[in-house]
mmCIF file of C-alpha atoms in Angstrom:
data_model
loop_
_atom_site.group_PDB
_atom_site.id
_atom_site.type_symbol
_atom_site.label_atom_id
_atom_site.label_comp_id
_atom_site.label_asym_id
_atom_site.label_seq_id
_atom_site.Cartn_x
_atom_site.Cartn_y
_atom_site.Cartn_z
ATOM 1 C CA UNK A 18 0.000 0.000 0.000
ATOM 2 C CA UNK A 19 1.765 3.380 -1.160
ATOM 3 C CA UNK A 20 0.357 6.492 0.270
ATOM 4 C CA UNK A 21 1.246 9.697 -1.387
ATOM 5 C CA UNK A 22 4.317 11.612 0.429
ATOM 6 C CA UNK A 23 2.333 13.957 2.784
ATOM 7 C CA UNK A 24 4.423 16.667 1.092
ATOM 8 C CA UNK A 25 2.148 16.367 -1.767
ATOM 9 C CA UNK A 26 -0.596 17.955 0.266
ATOM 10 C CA UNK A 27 -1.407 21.906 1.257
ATOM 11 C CA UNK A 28 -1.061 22.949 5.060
ATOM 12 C CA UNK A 29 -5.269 23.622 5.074
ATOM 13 C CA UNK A 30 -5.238 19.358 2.968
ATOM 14 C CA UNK A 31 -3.233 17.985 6.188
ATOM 15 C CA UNK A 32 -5.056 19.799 9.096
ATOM 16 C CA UNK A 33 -8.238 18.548 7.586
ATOM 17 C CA UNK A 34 -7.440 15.222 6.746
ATOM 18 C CA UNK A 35 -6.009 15.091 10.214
ATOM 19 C CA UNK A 36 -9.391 15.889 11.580
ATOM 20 C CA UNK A 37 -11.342 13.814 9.542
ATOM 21 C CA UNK A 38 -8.919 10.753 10.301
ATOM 22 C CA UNK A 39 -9.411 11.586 14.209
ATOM 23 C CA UNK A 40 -12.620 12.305 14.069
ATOM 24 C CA UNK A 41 -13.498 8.811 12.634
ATOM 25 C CA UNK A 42 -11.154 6.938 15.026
ATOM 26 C CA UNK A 43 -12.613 8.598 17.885
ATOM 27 C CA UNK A 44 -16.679 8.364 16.549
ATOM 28 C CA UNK A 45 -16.921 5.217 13.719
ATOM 29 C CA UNK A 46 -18.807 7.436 11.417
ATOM 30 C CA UNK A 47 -18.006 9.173 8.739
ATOM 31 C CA UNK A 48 -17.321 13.238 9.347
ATOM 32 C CA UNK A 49 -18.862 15.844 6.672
ATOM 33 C CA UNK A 50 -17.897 19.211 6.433
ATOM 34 C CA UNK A 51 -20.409 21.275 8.647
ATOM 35 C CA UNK A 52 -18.784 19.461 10.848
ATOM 36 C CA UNK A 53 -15.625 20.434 10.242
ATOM 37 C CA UNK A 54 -16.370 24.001 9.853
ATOM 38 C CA UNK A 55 -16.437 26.540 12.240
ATOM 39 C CA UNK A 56 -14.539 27.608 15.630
ATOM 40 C CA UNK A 57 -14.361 24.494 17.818
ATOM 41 C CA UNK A 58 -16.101 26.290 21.036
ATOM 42 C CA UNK A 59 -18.791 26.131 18.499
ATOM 43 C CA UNK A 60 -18.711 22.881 17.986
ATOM 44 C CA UNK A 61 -17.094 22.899 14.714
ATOM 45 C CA UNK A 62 -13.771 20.822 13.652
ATOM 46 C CA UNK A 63 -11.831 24.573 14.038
ATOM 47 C CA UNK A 64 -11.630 25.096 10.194
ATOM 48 C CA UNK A 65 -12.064 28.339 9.335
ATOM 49 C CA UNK A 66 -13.487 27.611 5.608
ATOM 50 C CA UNK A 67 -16.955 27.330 4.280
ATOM 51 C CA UNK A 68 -18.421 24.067 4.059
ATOM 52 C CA UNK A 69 -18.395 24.519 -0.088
ATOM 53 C CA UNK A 70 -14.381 25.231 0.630
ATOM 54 C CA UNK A 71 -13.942 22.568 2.978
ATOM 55 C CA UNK A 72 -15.810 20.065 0.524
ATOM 56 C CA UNK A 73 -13.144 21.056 -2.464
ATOM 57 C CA UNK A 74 -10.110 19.986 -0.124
ATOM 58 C CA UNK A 75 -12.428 16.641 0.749
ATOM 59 C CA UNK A 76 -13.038 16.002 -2.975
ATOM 60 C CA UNK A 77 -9.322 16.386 -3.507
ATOM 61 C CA UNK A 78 -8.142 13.799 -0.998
ATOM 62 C CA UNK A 79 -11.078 11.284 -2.155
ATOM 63 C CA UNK A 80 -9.192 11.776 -5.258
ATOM 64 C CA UNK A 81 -6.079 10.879 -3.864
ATOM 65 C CA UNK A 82 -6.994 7.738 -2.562
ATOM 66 C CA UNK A 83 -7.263 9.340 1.081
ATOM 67 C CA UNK A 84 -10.822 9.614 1.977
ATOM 68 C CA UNK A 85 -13.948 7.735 0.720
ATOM 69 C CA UNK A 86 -17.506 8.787 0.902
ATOM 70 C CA UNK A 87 -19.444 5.577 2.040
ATOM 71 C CA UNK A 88 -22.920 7.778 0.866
ATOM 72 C CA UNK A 89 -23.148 9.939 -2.006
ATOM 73 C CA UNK A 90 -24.737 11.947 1.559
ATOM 74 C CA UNK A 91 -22.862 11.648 3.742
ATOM 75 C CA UNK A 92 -19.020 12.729 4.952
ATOM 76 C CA UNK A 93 -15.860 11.031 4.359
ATOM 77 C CA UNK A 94 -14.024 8.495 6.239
ATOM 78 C CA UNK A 95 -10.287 7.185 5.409
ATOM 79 C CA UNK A 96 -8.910 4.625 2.998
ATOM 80 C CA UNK A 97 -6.623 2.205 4.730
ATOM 81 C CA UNK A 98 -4.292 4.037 2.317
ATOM 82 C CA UNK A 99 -4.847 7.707 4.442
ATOM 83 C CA UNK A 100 -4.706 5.513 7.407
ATOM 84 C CA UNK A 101 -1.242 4.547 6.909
ATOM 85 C CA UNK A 102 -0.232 8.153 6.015
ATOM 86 C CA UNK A 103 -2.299 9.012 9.235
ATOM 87 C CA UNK A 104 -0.291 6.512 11.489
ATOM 88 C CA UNK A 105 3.215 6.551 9.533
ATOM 89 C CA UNK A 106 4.068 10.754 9.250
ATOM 90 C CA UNK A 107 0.871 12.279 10.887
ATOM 91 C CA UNK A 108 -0.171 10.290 14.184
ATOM 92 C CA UNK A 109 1.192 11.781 17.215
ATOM 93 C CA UNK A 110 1.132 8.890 20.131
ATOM 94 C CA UNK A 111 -0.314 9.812 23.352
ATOM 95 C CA UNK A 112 2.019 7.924 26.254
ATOM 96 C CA UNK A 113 0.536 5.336 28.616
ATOM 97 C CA UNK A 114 -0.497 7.305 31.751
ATOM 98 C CA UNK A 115 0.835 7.142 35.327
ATOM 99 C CA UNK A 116 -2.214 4.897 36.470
ATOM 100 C CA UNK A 117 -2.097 2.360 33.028
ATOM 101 C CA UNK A 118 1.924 2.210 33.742
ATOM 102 C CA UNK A 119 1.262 1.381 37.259
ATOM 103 C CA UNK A 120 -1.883 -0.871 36.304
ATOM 104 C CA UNK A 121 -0.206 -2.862 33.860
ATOM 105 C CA UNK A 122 2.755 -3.543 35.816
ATOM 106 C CA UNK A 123 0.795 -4.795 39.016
ATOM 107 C CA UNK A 124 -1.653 -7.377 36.851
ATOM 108 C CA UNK A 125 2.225 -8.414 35.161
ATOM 109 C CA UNK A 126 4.179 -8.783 38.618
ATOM 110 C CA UNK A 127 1.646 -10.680 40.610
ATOM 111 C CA UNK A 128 2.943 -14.350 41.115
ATOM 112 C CA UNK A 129 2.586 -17.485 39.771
ATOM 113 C CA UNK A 130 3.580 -19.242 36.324
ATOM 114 C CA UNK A 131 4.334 -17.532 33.752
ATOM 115 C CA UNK A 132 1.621 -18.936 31.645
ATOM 116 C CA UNK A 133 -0.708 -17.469 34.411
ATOM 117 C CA UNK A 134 0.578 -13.826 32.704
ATOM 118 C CA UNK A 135 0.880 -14.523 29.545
ATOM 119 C CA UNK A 136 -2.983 -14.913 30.072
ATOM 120 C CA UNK A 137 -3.135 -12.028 32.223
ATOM 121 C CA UNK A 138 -1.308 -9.702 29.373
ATOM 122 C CA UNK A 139 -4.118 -10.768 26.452
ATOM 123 C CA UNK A 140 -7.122 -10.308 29.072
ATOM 124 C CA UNK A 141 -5.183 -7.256 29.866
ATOM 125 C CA UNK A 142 -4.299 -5.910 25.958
ATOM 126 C CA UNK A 143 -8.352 -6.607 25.187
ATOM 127 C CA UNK A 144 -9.003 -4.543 28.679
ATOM 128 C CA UNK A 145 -7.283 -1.405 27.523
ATOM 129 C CA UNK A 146 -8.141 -1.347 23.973
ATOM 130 C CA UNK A 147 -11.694 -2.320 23.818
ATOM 131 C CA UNK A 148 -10.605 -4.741 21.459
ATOM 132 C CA UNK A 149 -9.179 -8.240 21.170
ATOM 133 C CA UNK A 150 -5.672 -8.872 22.918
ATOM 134 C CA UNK A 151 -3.381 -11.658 21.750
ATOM 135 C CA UNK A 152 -0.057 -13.158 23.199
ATOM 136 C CA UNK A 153 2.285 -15.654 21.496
ATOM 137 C CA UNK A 154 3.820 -17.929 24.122
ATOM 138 C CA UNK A 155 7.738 -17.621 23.919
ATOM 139 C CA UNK A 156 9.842 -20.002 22.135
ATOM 140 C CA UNK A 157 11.973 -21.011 24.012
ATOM 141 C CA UNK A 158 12.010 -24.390 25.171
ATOM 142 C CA UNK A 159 11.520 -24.999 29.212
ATOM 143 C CA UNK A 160 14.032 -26.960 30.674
ATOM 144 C CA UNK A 161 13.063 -30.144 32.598
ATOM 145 C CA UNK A 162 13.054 -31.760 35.837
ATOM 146 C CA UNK A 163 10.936 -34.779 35.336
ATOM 147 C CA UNK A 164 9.216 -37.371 32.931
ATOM 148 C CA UNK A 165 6.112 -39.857 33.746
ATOM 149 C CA UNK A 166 5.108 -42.444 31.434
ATOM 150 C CA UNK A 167 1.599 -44.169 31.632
ATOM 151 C CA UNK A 168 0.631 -46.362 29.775
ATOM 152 C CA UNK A 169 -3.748 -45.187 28.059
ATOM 153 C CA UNK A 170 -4.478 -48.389 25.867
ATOM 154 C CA UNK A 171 -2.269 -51.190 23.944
ATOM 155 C CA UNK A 172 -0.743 -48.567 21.720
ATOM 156 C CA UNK A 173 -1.067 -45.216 23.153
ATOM 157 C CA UNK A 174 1.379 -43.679 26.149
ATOM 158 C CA UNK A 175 0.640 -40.614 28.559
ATOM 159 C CA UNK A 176 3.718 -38.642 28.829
ATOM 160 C CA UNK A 177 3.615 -36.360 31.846
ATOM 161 C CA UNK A 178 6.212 -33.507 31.481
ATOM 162 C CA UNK A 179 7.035 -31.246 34.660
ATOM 163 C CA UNK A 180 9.414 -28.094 33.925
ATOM 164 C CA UNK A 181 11.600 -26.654 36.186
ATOM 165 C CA UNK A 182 9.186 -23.825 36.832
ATOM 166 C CA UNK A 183 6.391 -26.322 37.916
ATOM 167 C CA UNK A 184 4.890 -26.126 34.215
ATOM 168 C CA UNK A 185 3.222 -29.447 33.641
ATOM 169 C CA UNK A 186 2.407 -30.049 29.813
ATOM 170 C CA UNK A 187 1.024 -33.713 29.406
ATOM 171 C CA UNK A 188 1.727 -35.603 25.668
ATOM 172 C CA UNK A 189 0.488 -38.525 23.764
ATOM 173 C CA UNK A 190 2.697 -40.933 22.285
ATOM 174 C CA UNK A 191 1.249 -43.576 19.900
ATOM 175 C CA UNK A 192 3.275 -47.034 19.479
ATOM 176 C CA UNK A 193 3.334 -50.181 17.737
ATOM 177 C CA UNK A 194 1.701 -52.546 20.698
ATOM 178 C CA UNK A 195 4.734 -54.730 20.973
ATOM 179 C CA UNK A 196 7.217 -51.145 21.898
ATOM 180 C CA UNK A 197 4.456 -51.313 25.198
ATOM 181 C CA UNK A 198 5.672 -54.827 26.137
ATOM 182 C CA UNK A 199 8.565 -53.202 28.234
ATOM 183 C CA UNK A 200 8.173 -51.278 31.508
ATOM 184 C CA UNK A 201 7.344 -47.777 31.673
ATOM 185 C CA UNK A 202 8.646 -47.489 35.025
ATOM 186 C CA UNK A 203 11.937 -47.762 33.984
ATOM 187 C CA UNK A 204 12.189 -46.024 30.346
ATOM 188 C CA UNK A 205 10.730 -43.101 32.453
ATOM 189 C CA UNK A 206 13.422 -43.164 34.920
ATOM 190 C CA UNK A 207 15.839 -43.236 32.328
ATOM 191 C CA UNK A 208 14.060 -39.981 30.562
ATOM 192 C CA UNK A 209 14.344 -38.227 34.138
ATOM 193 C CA UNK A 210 17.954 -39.390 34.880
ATOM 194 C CA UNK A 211 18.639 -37.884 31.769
ATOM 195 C CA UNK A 212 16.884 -34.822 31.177
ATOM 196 C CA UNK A 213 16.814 -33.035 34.346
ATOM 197 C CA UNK A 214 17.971 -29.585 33.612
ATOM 198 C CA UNK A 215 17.869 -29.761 30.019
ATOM 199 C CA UNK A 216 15.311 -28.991 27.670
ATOM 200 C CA UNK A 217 13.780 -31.637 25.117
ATOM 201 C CA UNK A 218 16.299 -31.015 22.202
ATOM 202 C CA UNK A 219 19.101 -30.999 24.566
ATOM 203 C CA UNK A 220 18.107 -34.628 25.998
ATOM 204 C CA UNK A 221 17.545 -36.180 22.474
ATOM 205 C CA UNK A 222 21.159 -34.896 21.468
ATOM 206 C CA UNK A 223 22.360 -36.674 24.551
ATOM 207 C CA UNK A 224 20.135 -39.511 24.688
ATOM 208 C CA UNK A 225 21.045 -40.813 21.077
ATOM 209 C CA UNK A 226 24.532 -40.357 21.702
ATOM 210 C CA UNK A 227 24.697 -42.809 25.074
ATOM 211 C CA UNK A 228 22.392 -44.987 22.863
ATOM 212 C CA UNK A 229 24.530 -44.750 20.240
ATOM 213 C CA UNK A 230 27.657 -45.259 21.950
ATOM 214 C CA UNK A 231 26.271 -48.609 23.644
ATOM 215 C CA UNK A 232 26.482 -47.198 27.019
ATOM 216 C CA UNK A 233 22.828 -47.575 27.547
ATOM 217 C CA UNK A 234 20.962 -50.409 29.965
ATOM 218 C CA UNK A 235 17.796 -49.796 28.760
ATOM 219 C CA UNK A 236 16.631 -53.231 26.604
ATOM 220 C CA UNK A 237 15.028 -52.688 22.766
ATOM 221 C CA UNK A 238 11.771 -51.833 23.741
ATOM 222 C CA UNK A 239 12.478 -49.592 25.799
ATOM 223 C CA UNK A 240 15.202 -47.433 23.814
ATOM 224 C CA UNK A 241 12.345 -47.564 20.818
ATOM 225 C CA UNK A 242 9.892 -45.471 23.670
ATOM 226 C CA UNK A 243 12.317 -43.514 24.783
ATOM 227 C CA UNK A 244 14.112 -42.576 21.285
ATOM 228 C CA UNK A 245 10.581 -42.390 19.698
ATOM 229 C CA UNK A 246 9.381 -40.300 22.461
ATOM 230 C CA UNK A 247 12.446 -37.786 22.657
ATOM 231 C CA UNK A 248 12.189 -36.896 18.773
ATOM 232 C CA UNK A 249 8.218 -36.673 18.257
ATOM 233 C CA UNK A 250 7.907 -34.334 21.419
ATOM 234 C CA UNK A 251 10.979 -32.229 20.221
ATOM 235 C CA UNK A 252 9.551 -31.691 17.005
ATOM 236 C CA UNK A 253 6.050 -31.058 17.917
ATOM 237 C CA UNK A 254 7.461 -28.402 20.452
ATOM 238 C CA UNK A 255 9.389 -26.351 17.746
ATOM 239 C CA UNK A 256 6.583 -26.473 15.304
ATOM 240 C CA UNK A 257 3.806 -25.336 17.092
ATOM 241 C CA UNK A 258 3.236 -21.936 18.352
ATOM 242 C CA UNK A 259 0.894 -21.402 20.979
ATOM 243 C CA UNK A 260 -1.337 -18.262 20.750
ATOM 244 C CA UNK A 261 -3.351 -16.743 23.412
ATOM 245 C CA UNK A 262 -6.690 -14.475 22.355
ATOM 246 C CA UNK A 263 -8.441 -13.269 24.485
ATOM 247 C CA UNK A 264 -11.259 -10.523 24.334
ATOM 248 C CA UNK A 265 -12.749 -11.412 20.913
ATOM 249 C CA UNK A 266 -16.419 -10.188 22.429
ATOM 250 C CA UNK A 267 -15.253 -6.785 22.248
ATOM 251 C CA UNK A 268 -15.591 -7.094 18.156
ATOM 252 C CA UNK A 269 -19.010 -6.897 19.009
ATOM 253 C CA UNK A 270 -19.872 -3.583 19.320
ATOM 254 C CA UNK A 271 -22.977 -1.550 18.287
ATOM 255 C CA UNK A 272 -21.244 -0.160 15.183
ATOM 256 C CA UNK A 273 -20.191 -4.211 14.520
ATOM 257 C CA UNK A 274 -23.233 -5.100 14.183
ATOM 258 C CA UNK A 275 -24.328 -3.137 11.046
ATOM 259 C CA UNK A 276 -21.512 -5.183 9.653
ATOM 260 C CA UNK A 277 -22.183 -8.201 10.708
ATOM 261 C CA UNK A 278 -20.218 -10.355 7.553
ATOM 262 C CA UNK A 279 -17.117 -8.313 8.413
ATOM 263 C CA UNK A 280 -17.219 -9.685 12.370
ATOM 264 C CA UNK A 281 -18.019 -12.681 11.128
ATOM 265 C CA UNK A 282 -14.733 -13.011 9.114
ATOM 266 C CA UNK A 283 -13.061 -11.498 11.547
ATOM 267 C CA UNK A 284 -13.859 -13.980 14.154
ATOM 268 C CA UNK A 285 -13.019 -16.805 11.160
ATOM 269 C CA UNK A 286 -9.634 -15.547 11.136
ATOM 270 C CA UNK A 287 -9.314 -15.322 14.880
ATOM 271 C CA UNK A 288 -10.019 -18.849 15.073
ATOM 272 C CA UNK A 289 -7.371 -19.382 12.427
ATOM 273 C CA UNK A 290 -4.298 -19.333 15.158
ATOM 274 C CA UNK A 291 -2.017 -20.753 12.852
ATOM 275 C CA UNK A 292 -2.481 -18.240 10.550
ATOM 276 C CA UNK A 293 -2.538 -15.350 12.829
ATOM 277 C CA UNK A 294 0.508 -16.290 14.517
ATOM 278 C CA UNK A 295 2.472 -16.440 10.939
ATOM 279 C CA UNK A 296 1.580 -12.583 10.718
ATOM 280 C CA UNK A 297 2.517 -12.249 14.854
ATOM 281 C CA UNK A 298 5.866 -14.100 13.505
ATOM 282 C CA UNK A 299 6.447 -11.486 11.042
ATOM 283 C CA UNK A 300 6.704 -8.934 14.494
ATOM 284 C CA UNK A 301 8.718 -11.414 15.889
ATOM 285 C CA UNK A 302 11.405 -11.050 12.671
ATOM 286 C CA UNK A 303 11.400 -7.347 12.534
ATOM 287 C CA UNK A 304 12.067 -7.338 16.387
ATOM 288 C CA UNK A 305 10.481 -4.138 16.167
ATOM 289 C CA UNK A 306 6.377 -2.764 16.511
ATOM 290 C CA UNK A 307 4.526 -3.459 13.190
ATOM 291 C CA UNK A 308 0.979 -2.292 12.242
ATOM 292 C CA UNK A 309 -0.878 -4.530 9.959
ATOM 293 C CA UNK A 310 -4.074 -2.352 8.300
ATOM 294 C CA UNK A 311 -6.624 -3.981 6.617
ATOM 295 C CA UNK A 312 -5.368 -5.381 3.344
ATOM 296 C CA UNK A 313 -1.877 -5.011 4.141
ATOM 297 C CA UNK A 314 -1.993 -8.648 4.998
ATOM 298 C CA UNK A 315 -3.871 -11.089 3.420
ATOM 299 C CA UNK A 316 -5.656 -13.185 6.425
ATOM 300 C CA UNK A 317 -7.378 -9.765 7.619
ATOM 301 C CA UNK A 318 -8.011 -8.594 3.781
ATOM 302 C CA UNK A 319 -11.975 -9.735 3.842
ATOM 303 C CA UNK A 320 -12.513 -8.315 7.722
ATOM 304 C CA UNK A 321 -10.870 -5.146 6.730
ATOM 305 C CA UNK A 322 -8.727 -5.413 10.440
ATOM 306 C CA UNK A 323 -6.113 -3.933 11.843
ATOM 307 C CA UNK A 324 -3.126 -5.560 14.002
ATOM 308 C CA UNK A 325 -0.682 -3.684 16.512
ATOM 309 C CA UNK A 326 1.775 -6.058 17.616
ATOM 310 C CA UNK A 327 5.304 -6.105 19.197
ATOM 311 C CA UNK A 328 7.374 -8.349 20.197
ATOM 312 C CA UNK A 329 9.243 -8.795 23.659
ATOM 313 C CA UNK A 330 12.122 -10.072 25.103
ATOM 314 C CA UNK A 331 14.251 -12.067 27.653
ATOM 315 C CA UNK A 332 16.967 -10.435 30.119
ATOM 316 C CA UNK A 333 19.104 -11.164 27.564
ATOM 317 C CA UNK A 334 17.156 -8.968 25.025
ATOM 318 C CA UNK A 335 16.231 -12.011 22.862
ATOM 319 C CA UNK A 336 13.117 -11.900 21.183
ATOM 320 C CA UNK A 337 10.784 -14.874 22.991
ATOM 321 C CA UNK A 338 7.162 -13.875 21.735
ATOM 322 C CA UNK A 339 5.050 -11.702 20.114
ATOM 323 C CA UNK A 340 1.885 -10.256 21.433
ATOM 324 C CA UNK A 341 -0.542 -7.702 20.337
ATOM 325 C CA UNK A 342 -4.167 -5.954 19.569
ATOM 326 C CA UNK A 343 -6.386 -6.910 16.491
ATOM 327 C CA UNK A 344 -9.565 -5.032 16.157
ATOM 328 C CA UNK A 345 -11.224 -2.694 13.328
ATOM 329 C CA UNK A 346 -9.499 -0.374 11.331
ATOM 330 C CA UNK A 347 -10.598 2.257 13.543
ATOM 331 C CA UNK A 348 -8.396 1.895 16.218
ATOM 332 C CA UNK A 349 -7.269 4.384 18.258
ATOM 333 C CA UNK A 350 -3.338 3.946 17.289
ATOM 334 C CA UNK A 351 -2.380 6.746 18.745
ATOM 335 C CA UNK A 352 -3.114 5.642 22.516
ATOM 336 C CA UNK A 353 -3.280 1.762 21.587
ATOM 337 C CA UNK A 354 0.147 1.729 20.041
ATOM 338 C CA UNK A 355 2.174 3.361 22.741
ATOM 339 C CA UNK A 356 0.365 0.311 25.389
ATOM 340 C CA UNK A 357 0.921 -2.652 23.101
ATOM 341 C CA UNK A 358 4.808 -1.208 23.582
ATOM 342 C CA UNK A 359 4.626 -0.842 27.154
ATOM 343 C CA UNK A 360 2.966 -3.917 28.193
ATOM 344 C CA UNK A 361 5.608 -5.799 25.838
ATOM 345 C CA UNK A 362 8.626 -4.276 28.152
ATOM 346 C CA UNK A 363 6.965 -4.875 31.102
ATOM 347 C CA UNK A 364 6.019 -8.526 30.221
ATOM 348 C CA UNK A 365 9.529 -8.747 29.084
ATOM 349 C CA UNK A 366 10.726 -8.147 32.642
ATOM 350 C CA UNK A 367 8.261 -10.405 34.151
ATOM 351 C CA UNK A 368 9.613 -12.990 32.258
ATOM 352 C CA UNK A 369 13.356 -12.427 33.066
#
């Protein structure tokens, strides 16, 4: 999407594109030019132009590609084309205040796992915006302190895996019946013995080398679980991203529901998680705030959406995660994209 330089326009084109841009952010509806006219302690937009002037300058930026006209009647709201102009060279950001600082860094400090904030910061991101907050878990992989196996059926295996933070993620392992004939018991002492303190990757690498090397007691069966076991797991871990949204109801506003097709995609895409955290990912790359509008990315281009999202990162300063604000195009970027940048610092720290 290329927006014309903002050079391109007249000091009197900018100030009232300006207002019409903020003026739809902060109402939904379109703004017309009596209400842009006039002194603003009259109620007017502070334009000192008639409304046949101020609908010239309109026409002009229609023309442009900045504003449409939804109604032949009625005023003119921006393209996602003016909206990036708006946001990019025009938007000026309004900083989290004292309270939301203080607010978002209590609801982030409080104890407990971390997954416990991770679902505190979407529930918290959907709070503040009004719209729907999302968190990518980080990617790194826990390290370990314990394994259970238990056996379901003939062919199945429960795989109970405790973290060294007290994170407990259980797994499913399906085998041939005859890799069951050996005892669980002991494969899963092995797996403990050996992967305390290390995360899943880190055990496979050492497992199959002490394997390898001949230096292992375990019998056939039960280096089949436990090799088996060790390389599904570690896969599954690294390709799977695990996306927190929280706040979707907030899509559903009054001016939603006079376009109800557009929420209904929306809410399509949100269940799409795979999807949505490819465009999250993209955040993640840049290591830097991104915001998506509308087209700009395909999976929002039917809901006409807009995604603020930023990623944040370990003590170390290593990108871990994504998270983020989708919602209509109408957004209020200018308060909404200062918090999304906040709350990723301050998760940042909570994580360590």
């Amino acid at each position: 999407m290329n927006s014309p330089p903002l050079t391109d326009l007249s000091d009197r084109a900018r100030e009232i594109f300006r207002l019409v841009v903020e003026g739809y952010l902060d109402s939904g509806t379109p703004v017309g030019s009596k209400a842009l006219a006039g002194p603003r302690e009259e109620g007017g937009g502070g334009v000192n132009l008639s409304p046949a002037s101020i609908r010239n300058v309109l026409a002009d930026l229609e023309a442009r590609g900045l504003l449409a006209a939804p109604h032949t009647s009625a005023g003119r709201m921006p393209t996602e084309t003016g909206l990036r102009l708006f946001v990019d060279a025009m938007m000026q950001v309004a900083e989290p205040t004292r309270e939301e600082r203080a607010a978002i860094e209590q609801r982030l400090s409080e104890p407990g796992p971390i997954e416990r904030a991770l679902e505190e910061t979407s529930a918290l991101l959907s709070d503040l915006s009004g719209a729907a907050g999302m968190v990518m878990v980080p990617t790194r992989e826990p390290r370990l302190a314990q394994v259970t196996l238990t056996a379901l059926d003939a062919t199945r295996v429960l795989a109970v895996l405790v973290s060294e933070d007290g994170h407990i993620e259980n797994r499913i392992l399906s085998l041939p019946a005859e890799a069951l004939a050996t005892s669980l018991e002991q494969a899963s002492n092995y797996l403990t013995a050996r992967i305390a303190g290390r995360t899943l990757a880190e055990a496979a690498s050492a497992v199959e080398e002490e394997i390898a090397s001949g230096k292992s007691a375990l019998d056939e069966a039960s280096r089949d679980l436990v090799q088996r076991g060790l390389a599904i797991w570690s896969e599954d871990s690294a390709q799977r991203p695990v996306l927190i949204v929280r706040g979707q109801a907030n899509l559903l506003d009054e001016s939603a529901l006079g376009d109800i097709e557009r929420v209904r995609s929306l809410l399509d895409d949100l269940e799409n998680k795979q999807s949505l955290a490819g465009l999250l990912d993209r955040a993640r790359r840049a290591e830097a705030l991104r915001i998506f509008i509308g087209s700009e990315n395909r999976l929002f281009s039917l809901s006409g959406s807009s995604v603020i999202a930023s990623p944040y990162r370990d003590r170390d300063g290593k990108v871990v995660g994504v998270l983020g604000v989708i919602g209509p195009t109408r957004l209020n970027y200018a308060r909404v994209v200062p918090m999304v940048d906040f709350t990723a610092r301050s998760l940042g720290k909570r994580i360590g």
